[in-house]
Short mmCIF file of C-alpha atoms in Angstrom, two decimals:
data_model
loop_
_atom_site.label_atom_id
_atom_site.label_comp_id
_atom_site.label_asym_id
_atom_site.label_seq_id
_atom_site.Cartn_x
_atom_site.Cartn_y
_atom_site.Cartn_z
CA MET D 29 8.37 27.67 -10.78
CA PRO D 30 8.08 24.33 -8.97
CA LYS D 31 5.05 22.24 -9.94
CA ARG D 32 2.42 20.43 -7.91
CA ILE D 33 -0.79 18.53 -8.62
CA GLN D 34 -4.02 20.00 -7.26
CA ILE D 35 -7.70 19.07 -7.39
CA SER D 36 -10.47 21.68 -7.11
CA GLN D 37 -13.30 19.16 -7.42
CA HIS D 38 -13.75 15.43 -6.92
CA GLY D 39 -14.00 13.14 -9.89
CA GLY D 40 -11.97 11.10 -12.37
CA PRO D 41 -8.31 11.52 -13.29
CA GLU D 42 -9.20 14.58 -15.37
CA VAL D 43 -9.75 16.71 -12.24
CA MET D 44 -6.02 16.66 -11.47
CA GLN D 45 -4.37 19.90 -12.54
CA ILE D 46 -0.69 20.83 -12.68
CA ILE D 47 -0.06 24.23 -11.10
CA ASP D 48 2.85 26.46 -10.18
CA ALA D 49 3.66 26.52 -6.47
CA ALA D 50 6.37 28.34 -4.55
CA ILE D 51 8.79 26.32 -2.45
CA PRO D 52 7.10 26.15 0.98
CA GLU D 53 8.65 27.53 4.15
CA PRO D 54 8.80 24.96 6.97
CA ALA D 55 6.75 25.67 10.06
CA ALA D 56 8.00 24.66 13.50
CA ASP D 57 8.66 20.89 13.63
CA GLU D 58 8.35 20.66 9.84
CA VAL D 59 10.82 19.75 7.10
CA VAL D 60 10.67 20.74 3.43
CA VAL D 61 11.64 17.82 1.20
CA GLU D 62 12.72 18.14 -2.41
CA ASN D 63 10.99 15.07 -3.83
CA LYS D 64 13.02 12.82 -6.13
CA ALA D 65 10.42 10.05 -6.53
CA ILE D 66 6.75 10.03 -5.53
CA GLY D 67 4.70 6.96 -4.66
CA ILE D 68 1.32 6.47 -6.33
CA ASN D 69 -1.13 4.52 -4.19
CA TYR D 70 -4.70 3.36 -4.64
CA ILE D 71 -5.75 5.45 -1.68
CA ASP D 72 -4.86 8.53 -3.77
CA THR D 73 -7.69 7.64 -6.16
CA TYR D 74 -10.10 7.50 -3.22
CA VAL D 75 -9.16 11.06 -2.21
CA ARG D 76 -9.40 12.26 -5.81
CA SER D 77 -12.83 10.66 -6.34
CA GLY D 78 -14.24 11.88 -3.02
CA LEU D 79 -14.61 8.43 -1.44
CA TYR D 80 -12.24 9.77 1.21
CA PRO D 81 -13.23 13.41 1.81
CA ALA D 82 -10.69 16.22 1.51
CA SER D 83 -11.06 19.98 1.81
CA LEU D 84 -10.86 21.52 -1.65
CA PRO D 85 -8.72 22.69 -3.28
CA SER D 86 -6.36 19.94 -2.22
CA GLY D 87 -3.09 18.35 -3.11
CA LEU D 88 -2.78 14.59 -3.57
CA GLY D 89 -0.43 11.93 -2.29
CA THR D 90 1.25 11.24 1.02
CA GLU D 91 4.40 9.32 0.01
CA ALA D 92 7.73 10.34 -1.53
CA ALA D 93 11.48 10.10 -1.12
CA GLY D 94 13.92 12.94 -1.53
CA VAL D 95 16.40 15.29 0.05
CA VAL D 96 15.85 17.68 2.95
CA LYS D 97 15.77 21.23 1.56
CA SER D 98 15.12 23.14 4.80
CA VAL D 99 14.10 22.49 8.41
CA GLY D 100 11.81 24.39 10.74
CA GLU D 101 12.33 25.46 14.33
CA GLY D 102 12.69 22.59 16.78
CA VAL D 103 13.71 19.95 14.24
CA THR D 104 16.68 17.93 15.49
CA THR D 105 16.16 14.51 13.88
CA VAL D 106 17.20 15.45 10.33
CA LYS D 107 19.32 18.14 8.68
CA VAL D 108 19.57 19.80 5.27
CA GLY D 109 20.93 17.35 2.71
CA ASP D 110 19.69 14.18 4.44
CA ARG D 111 18.08 11.50 2.30
CA VAL D 112 14.59 10.80 3.65
CA VAL D 113 11.34 9.01 2.86
CA TYR D 114 7.81 9.53 4.13
CA ALA D 115 4.41 7.90 3.70
CA GLN D 116 2.06 9.68 6.12
CA SER D 117 2.39 13.32 5.19
CA ALA D 118 -0.42 15.81 4.79
CA LEU D 119 -1.89 15.64 1.28
CA GLY D 120 0.39 17.18 -1.31
CA ALA D 121 3.23 14.75 -2.04
CA TYR D 122 2.44 14.99 -5.76
CA SER D 123 4.79 17.97 -5.96
CA GLU D 124 8.39 18.97 -6.44
CA TYR D 125 8.65 20.25 -2.85
CA HIS D 126 6.52 19.25 0.13
CA ALA D 127 6.43 20.33 3.78
CA VAL D 128 6.30 17.28 6.04
CA ALA D 129 6.06 16.90 9.81
CA ALA D 130 9.49 15.81 11.05
CA ASP D 131 8.07 12.85 12.98
CA LYS D 132 6.68 11.42 9.72
CA LEU D 133 10.14 11.14 8.13
CA ALA D 134 12.51 8.20 8.13
CA LEU D 135 16.19 8.49 7.26
CA LEU D 136 16.84 6.57 4.07
CA PRO D 137 19.84 4.20 4.05
CA ASP D 138 22.31 4.77 1.20
CA ALA D 139 21.73 1.18 0.03
CA ILE D 140 18.15 2.04 -0.98
CA SER D 141 17.44 4.34 -3.93
CA PHE D 142 14.85 7.11 -3.96
CA GLU D 143 12.77 5.14 -6.45
CA GLN D 144 12.93 1.96 -4.37
CA ALA D 145 11.92 3.92 -1.29
CA ALA D 146 8.99 5.75 -2.88
CA ALA D 147 7.78 2.53 -4.46
CA SER D 148 7.86 0.54 -1.25
CA PHE D 149 7.52 2.70 1.87
CA LEU D 150 3.75 3.04 2.25
CA LYS D 151 3.17 -0.43 0.84
CA GLY D 152 5.92 -1.94 2.98
CA LEU D 153 4.69 -0.28 6.16
CA THR D 154 1.21 -1.55 5.25
CA VAL D 155 2.48 -5.12 4.93
CA HIS D 156 4.31 -4.70 8.24
CA TYR D 157 1.17 -3.78 10.17
CA LEU D 158 -0.85 -6.46 8.37
CA LEU D 159 1.48 -9.44 8.81
CA ARG D 160 3.31 -8.37 11.97
CA GLN D 161 0.64 -6.57 14.01
CA THR D 162 -2.99 -6.92 12.87
CA TYR D 163 -2.49 -10.69 12.79
CA VAL D 164 0.97 -12.10 13.49
CA VAL D 165 1.59 -14.63 10.73
CA GLN D 166 3.60 -17.64 11.90
CA PRO D 167 6.15 -19.80 10.05
CA ASP D 168 4.43 -22.56 8.03
CA GLU D 169 1.05 -20.83 8.40
CA THR D 170 -1.15 -20.68 5.31
CA PHE D 171 -3.20 -17.56 4.60
CA LEU D 172 -5.01 -15.80 1.74
CA PHE D 173 -3.97 -12.47 0.26
CA GLN D 174 -6.31 -10.92 -2.31
CA ALA D 175 -4.64 -9.03 -5.22
CA ALA D 176 -1.22 -10.60 -4.72
CA ALA D 177 0.34 -9.05 -7.83
CA GLY D 178 -0.37 -5.45 -6.83
CA GLY D 179 2.12 -3.14 -5.16
CA VAL D 180 1.20 -4.22 -1.62
CA GLY D 181 0.65 -7.81 -2.68
CA LEU D 182 4.09 -8.35 -4.19
CA ILE D 183 5.76 -7.05 -1.04
CA ALA D 184 3.47 -9.31 1.02
CA CYS D 185 4.51 -12.31 -1.09
CA GLN D 186 8.17 -11.60 -0.39
CA TRP D 187 7.64 -10.85 3.29
CA ALA D 188 5.62 -14.05 3.74
CA LYS D 189 8.42 -16.05 2.14
CA ALA D 190 10.93 -14.40 4.49
CA LEU D 191 8.73 -15.44 7.42
CA GLY D 192 8.51 -19.01 6.15
CA ALA D 193 4.73 -18.68 5.71
CA HIS D 194 2.54 -19.95 2.86
CA LEU D 195 0.75 -17.12 1.06
CA ILE D 196 -2.08 -18.05 -1.29
CA GLY D 197 -2.49 -15.08 -3.61
CA THR D 198 -5.38 -14.21 -5.90
CA VAL D 199 -4.51 -12.76 -9.31
CA GLY D 200 -6.32 -11.81 -12.51
CA SER D 201 -4.09 -13.37 -15.17
CA ALA D 202 -1.47 -16.03 -15.81
CA GLU D 203 1.16 -13.31 -16.12
CA LYS D 204 0.27 -11.92 -12.69
CA ALA D 205 0.26 -15.44 -11.24
CA ALA D 206 3.82 -15.94 -12.47
CA ARG D 207 4.86 -12.60 -10.99
CA ALA D 208 3.36 -13.45 -7.60
CA LYS D 209 4.95 -16.91 -7.56
CA GLU D 210 8.30 -15.40 -8.48
CA ALA D 211 7.92 -12.97 -5.55
CA GLY D 212 7.29 -15.78 -3.09
CA ALA D 213 3.61 -16.76 -3.19
CA TRP D 214 3.14 -20.40 -2.20
CA GLU D 215 0.16 -20.83 -4.53
CA THR D 216 -1.95 -18.52 -6.71
CA ILE D 217 -5.62 -18.54 -7.71
CA ASN D 218 -6.83 -16.85 -10.90
CA TYR D 219 -10.10 -15.32 -9.73
CA ARG D 220 -11.27 -14.86 -13.34
CA GLU D 221 -11.13 -18.61 -13.97
CA GLU D 222 -11.40 -20.31 -10.57
CA ASP D 223 -13.74 -20.29 -7.58
CA VAL D 224 -11.52 -18.73 -4.92
CA ALA D 225 -13.21 -20.27 -1.86
CA LYS D 226 -13.36 -23.71 -3.46
CA ARG D 227 -9.69 -23.56 -4.45
CA VAL D 228 -8.64 -22.44 -0.94
CA LEU D 229 -10.54 -25.40 0.49
CA GLU D 230 -8.60 -27.72 -1.85
CA LEU D 231 -5.21 -26.15 -1.13
CA THR D 232 -5.71 -26.41 2.63
CA ASN D 233 -7.10 -29.96 2.57
CA GLY D 234 -10.46 -28.70 3.75
CA LYS D 235 -9.11 -26.64 6.66
CA LYS D 236 -9.46 -23.15 5.11
CA VAL D 237 -7.33 -20.32 6.58
CA ARG D 238 -7.22 -18.39 9.86
CA VAL D 239 -6.78 -14.99 8.22
CA VAL D 240 -7.62 -13.31 4.91
CA TYR D 241 -6.14 -9.97 3.84
CA ASP D 242 -8.40 -8.16 1.36
CA SER D 243 -7.82 -4.76 -0.26
CA VAL D 244 -10.28 -5.34 -3.11
CA GLY D 245 -13.44 -4.67 -1.12
CA LYS D 246 -16.95 -5.09 -2.50
CA ASP D 247 -16.23 -7.69 -5.21
CA THR D 248 -14.34 -10.13 -2.97
CA TRP D 249 -16.06 -9.67 0.41
CA GLU D 250 -18.23 -12.80 0.34
CA ALA D 251 -15.56 -15.03 -1.18
CA SER D 252 -13.03 -13.89 1.41
CA LEU D 253 -15.41 -14.73 4.26
CA ASP D 254 -15.98 -18.17 2.74
CA CYS D 255 -12.24 -18.91 2.92
CA LEU D 256 -12.05 -18.48 6.70
CA GLN D 257 -11.95 -21.12 9.39
CA ARG D 258 -14.34 -20.92 12.30
CA ARG D 259 -13.46 -17.79 14.34
CA GLY D 260 -11.12 -16.67 11.57
CA LEU D 261 -10.15 -13.04 10.95
CA MET D 262 -11.15 -11.01 7.89
CA VAL D 263 -8.75 -8.08 7.42
CA SER D 264 -10.39 -5.63 5.01
CA PHE D 265 -7.86 -2.89 4.28
CA GLY D 266 -8.91 -1.39 0.95
CA ASN D 267 -11.70 -0.67 -1.52
CA ALA D 268 -10.22 -1.20 -5.00
CA SER D 269 -13.56 -2.47 -6.35
CA GLY D 270 -15.65 -0.17 -4.14
CA PRO D 271 -16.42 -0.03 -0.43
CA VAL D 272 -18.07 -2.89 1.45
CA THR D 273 -21.49 -1.63 2.56
CA GLY D 274 -24.68 -3.07 4.03
CA VAL D 275 -22.89 -5.73 6.05
CA ASN D 276 -25.26 -8.03 7.92
CA LEU D 277 -23.50 -8.98 11.15
CA SER D 278 -25.45 -12.22 11.37
CA THR D 279 -23.53 -13.33 8.26
CA LEU D 280 -20.43 -13.51 10.46
CA THR D 281 -22.31 -15.84 12.80
CA GLN D 282 -23.55 -18.04 9.98
CA LYS D 283 -20.07 -18.39 8.47
CA GLY D 284 -18.45 -19.45 11.74
CA SER D 285 -18.39 -16.68 14.37
CA LEU D 286 -15.92 -14.72 12.26
CA TYR D 287 -13.99 -11.60 13.24
CA VAL D 288 -13.63 -8.58 10.95
CA THR D 289 -11.29 -5.60 11.21
CA ARG D 290 -10.85 -2.53 9.03
CA PRO D 291 -7.35 -1.30 9.90
CA SER D 292 -5.27 1.56 8.50
CA LEU D 293 -1.63 2.54 8.65
CA ASN D 294 -2.43 5.61 10.73
CA GLY D 295 -3.97 3.36 13.36
CA TYR D 296 -0.68 1.50 13.79
CA ILE D 297 2.10 3.99 13.01
CA THR D 298 1.09 6.64 15.53
CA ASN D 299 4.44 8.12 16.61
CA ALA D 300 8.09 8.42 15.61
CA ASP D 301 9.15 5.35 17.59
CA ALA D 302 6.58 3.13 15.85
CA LEU D 303 7.68 4.52 12.48
CA THR D 304 11.35 3.82 13.24
CA GLN D 305 10.65 0.26 14.36
CA ALA D 306 8.57 -0.60 11.30
CA SER D 307 10.82 1.18 8.79
CA ASN D 308 13.96 -0.45 10.19
CA GLU D 309 12.44 -3.90 9.70
CA LEU D 310 11.37 -2.99 6.16
CA PHE D 311 14.73 -1.43 5.24
CA SER D 312 16.56 -4.47 6.59
CA LEU D 313 14.58 -6.82 4.35
CA ILE D 314 15.13 -4.59 1.30
CA ALA D 315 18.85 -4.15 1.96
CA SER D 316 19.29 -7.91 2.43
CA GLY D 317 17.52 -8.67 -0.85
CA ALA D 318 14.68 -10.56 0.84
CA ILE D 319 12.35 -7.90 -0.55
CA LYS D 320 13.19 -6.69 -4.06
CA VAL D 321 11.61 -3.46 -5.28
CA GLU D 322 11.59 -2.98 -9.03
CA VAL D 323 9.37 -0.54 -10.93
CA PRO D 324 8.86 -1.24 -14.65
CA GLU D 325 9.80 1.72 -16.83
CA GLN D 326 6.25 1.89 -18.20
CA GLN D 327 4.99 2.45 -14.64
CA LYS D 328 7.15 5.54 -14.10
CA PHE D 329 5.38 8.76 -15.06
CA ALA D 330 6.42 12.40 -15.18
CA LEU D 331 4.68 14.54 -12.54
CA THR D 332 2.87 16.28 -15.41
CA ASP D 333 1.44 12.91 -16.49
CA ALA D 334 -0.38 12.23 -13.21
CA GLN D 335 -3.73 11.85 -15.00
CA GLN D 336 -2.39 9.02 -17.15
CA ALA D 337 -0.75 7.45 -14.11
CA HIS D 338 -4.12 7.22 -12.33
CA LYS D 339 -5.82 5.83 -15.45
CA THR D 340 -3.15 3.15 -15.72
CA LEU D 341 -3.35 2.28 -12.02
CA GLN D 342 -7.13 1.93 -12.09
CA SER D 343 -7.04 -0.22 -15.24
CA ARG D 344 -5.64 -3.05 -13.06
CA ALA D 345 -3.02 -3.54 -15.79
CA THR D 346 -0.11 -2.69 -13.52
CA GLN D 347 2.16 -5.07 -11.64
CA GLY D 348 3.77 -3.79 -8.50
CA SER D 349 4.28 -0.09 -7.84
CA CYS D 350 3.88 3.05 -9.93
CA LEU D 351 5.85 6.27 -9.51
CA LEU D 352 5.73 9.94 -10.39
CA ILE D 353 9.14 11.44 -11.17
CA PRO D 354 9.38 15.25 -10.72
#
């Protein structure tokens, strides 16, 4: 029987169970995908823990790449045998087969492997909406990106370099600093050893930056605000250290009439046309080599090892993306 990961209660990695599940039948406008590689994302830990509510029992994961197994009534955009990738499915991508709405699928170019796609699609689309839509980063512009050696961060480093922009990336070790610089970061700051806001001030000759991208959350909130120019934009798009709570709006006034936004992919990729536009730009950069997607062997886990995968991800010991392989 095909396998899938399911949670019946919220909690730590131990609540994930491997169960038998029949191959689903596609409903109208749905496609069943045989997953070949499954993306693991930090947001999956939020669903598992209950930070992001889900009806229980529930599957986990929204991103994978694979081959179309069957199509439902009304589907004309893909056919059986097509190579596809998705990042915005209903929960349940941690599985051998998953039913996905057809308008959430992108055709995968032959030049990009299933593992490359699953390791980069959600993260790449995230970087697209961050750097190309939430705030349009310009050539030669300097900005701060917290957690630059993570899966999203390493793609952001490469994308920033392709744009001709100067990304200052925060990292937690010398090894991660080297990885971020290799990917295209202009400068790095080791937040364990350096004062981030002070270092940004030095790197920008006292000007600070117009935008900060922060997926860490609670632990970096104040430091990120302190890196912004007057009327700068704080883009808070994740909660790796816990959610930002109890925000005093007058703090934004005191620090320079700052702006704050809390965007999500689903707020930007809202239809098939938007998905096609963003994915085409991402695929073009990957195919050209401007964005390289490599997953270390130690960050590839069998589907049955999902618990260990989440433990490893949350240890902050990873660099780049992690995958489940059915």
